GROMACS .gro file of C-alpha atoms in nm:
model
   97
    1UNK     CA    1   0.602  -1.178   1.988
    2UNK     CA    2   0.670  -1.420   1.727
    3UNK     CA    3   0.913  -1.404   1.471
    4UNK     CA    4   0.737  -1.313   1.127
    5UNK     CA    5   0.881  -1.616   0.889
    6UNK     CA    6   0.912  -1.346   0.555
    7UNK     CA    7   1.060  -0.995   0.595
    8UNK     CA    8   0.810  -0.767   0.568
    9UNK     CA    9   1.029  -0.532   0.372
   10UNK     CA   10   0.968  -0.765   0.037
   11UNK     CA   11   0.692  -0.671  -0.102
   12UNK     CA   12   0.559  -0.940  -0.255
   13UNK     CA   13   0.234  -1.004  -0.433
   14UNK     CA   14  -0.144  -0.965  -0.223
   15UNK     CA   15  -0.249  -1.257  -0.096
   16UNK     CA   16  -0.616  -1.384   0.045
   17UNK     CA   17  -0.610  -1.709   0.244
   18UNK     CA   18  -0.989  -1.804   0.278
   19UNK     CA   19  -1.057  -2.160   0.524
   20UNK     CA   20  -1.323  -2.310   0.608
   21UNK     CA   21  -1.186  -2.587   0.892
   22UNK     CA   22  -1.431  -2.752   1.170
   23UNK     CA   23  -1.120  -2.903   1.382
   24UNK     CA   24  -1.056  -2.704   1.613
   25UNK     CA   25  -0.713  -2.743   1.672
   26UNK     CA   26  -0.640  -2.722   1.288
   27UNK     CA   27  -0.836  -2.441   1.276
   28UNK     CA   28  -0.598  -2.295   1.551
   29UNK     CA   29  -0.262  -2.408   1.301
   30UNK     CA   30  -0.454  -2.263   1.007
   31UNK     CA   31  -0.413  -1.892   1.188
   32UNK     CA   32  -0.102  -1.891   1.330
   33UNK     CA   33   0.083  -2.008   1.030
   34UNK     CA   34  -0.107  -1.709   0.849
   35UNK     CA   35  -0.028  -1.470   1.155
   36UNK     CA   36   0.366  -1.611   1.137
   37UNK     CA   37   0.386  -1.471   0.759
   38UNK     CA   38   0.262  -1.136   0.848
   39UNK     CA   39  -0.060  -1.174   0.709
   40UNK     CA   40  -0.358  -0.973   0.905
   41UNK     CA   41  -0.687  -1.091   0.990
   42UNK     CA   42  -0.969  -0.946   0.702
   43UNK     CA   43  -1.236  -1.166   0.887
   44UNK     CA   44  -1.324  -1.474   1.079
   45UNK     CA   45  -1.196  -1.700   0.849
   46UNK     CA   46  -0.972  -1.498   0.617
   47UNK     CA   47  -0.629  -1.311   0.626
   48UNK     CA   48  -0.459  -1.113   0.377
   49UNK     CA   49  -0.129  -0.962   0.327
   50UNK     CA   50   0.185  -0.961   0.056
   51UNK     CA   51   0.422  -1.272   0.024
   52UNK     CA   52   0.675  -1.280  -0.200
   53UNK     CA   53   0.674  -1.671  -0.416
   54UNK     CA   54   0.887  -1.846  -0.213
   55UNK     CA   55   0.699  -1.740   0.122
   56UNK     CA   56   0.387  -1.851  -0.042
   57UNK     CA   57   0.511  -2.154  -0.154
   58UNK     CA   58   0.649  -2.238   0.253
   59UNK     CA   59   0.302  -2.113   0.351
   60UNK     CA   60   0.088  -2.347   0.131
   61UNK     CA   61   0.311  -2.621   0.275
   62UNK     CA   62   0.259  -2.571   0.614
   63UNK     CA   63  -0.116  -2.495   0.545
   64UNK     CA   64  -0.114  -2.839   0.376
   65UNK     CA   65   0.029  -3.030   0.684
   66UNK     CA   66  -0.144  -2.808   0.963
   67UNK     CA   67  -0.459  -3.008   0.753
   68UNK     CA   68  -0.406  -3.329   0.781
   69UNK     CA   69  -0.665  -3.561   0.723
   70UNK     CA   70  -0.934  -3.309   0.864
   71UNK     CA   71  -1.227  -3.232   0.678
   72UNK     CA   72  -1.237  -2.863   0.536
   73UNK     CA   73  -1.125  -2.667   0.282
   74UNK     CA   74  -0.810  -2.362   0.259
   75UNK     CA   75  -0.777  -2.171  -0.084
   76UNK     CA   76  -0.509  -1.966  -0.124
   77UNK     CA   77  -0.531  -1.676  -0.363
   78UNK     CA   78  -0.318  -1.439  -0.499
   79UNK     CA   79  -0.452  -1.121  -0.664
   80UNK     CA   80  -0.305  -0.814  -0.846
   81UNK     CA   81  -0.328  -0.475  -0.702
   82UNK     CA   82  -0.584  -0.333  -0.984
   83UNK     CA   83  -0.847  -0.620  -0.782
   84UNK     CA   84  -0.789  -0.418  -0.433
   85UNK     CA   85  -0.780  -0.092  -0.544
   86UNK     CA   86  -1.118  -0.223  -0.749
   87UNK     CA   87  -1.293  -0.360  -0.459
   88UNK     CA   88  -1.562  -0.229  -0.222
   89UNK     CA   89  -1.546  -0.253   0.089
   90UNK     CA   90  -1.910  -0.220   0.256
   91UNK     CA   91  -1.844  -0.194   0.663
   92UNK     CA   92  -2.124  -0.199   0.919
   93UNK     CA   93  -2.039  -0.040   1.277
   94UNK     CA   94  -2.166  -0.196   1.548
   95UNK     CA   95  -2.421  -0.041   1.769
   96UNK     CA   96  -2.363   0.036   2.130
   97UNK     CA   97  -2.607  -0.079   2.385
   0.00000   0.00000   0.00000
């Protein structure tokens, strides 16, 4: 199990890391880095969590150089808590057989 890089005791401010990468093995650096700070897979391509500043700030870094020169795109957003507990969530279930 790998060791989370920000103690998931801080609390931190919510956090939505949207990408949109075609290399594949950038692609792969994009979501461990995420995975490393504790953040949790929302969908394909996104992850959210809490990071406190500094965590963010290492996180953007690494983001930056797990990017290279590869075309794409990686926004990094943080929001306040009245924009989750404002949002709707609309969830399909998938159908068996």
């Amino acid at each position: 199990m790998p060791r989370l890089l920000q103690d998931p005791r801080k609390a931190g401010h919510p956090i939505l890391v949207l990408y949109d990468v075609g290399d594949d093995k950038c692609r792969t650096k994009v979501m461990t880095a995420c995975k490393d700070y504790g953040l949790g897979r929302w969908q394909y391509s996104a992850y959210h969590g809490r990071l406190t500043g500094a965590a963010r700030r290492e996180l953007e870094i690494r983001l930056e150089k797990a990017m290279g020169a590869s075309p794409g795109l990686i926004a990094i957003l943080q929001l306040e808590q009245w924009q989750l507990d404002d949002a709707t969530l609309i969830v399909g279930e998938a159908k068996n057989g």
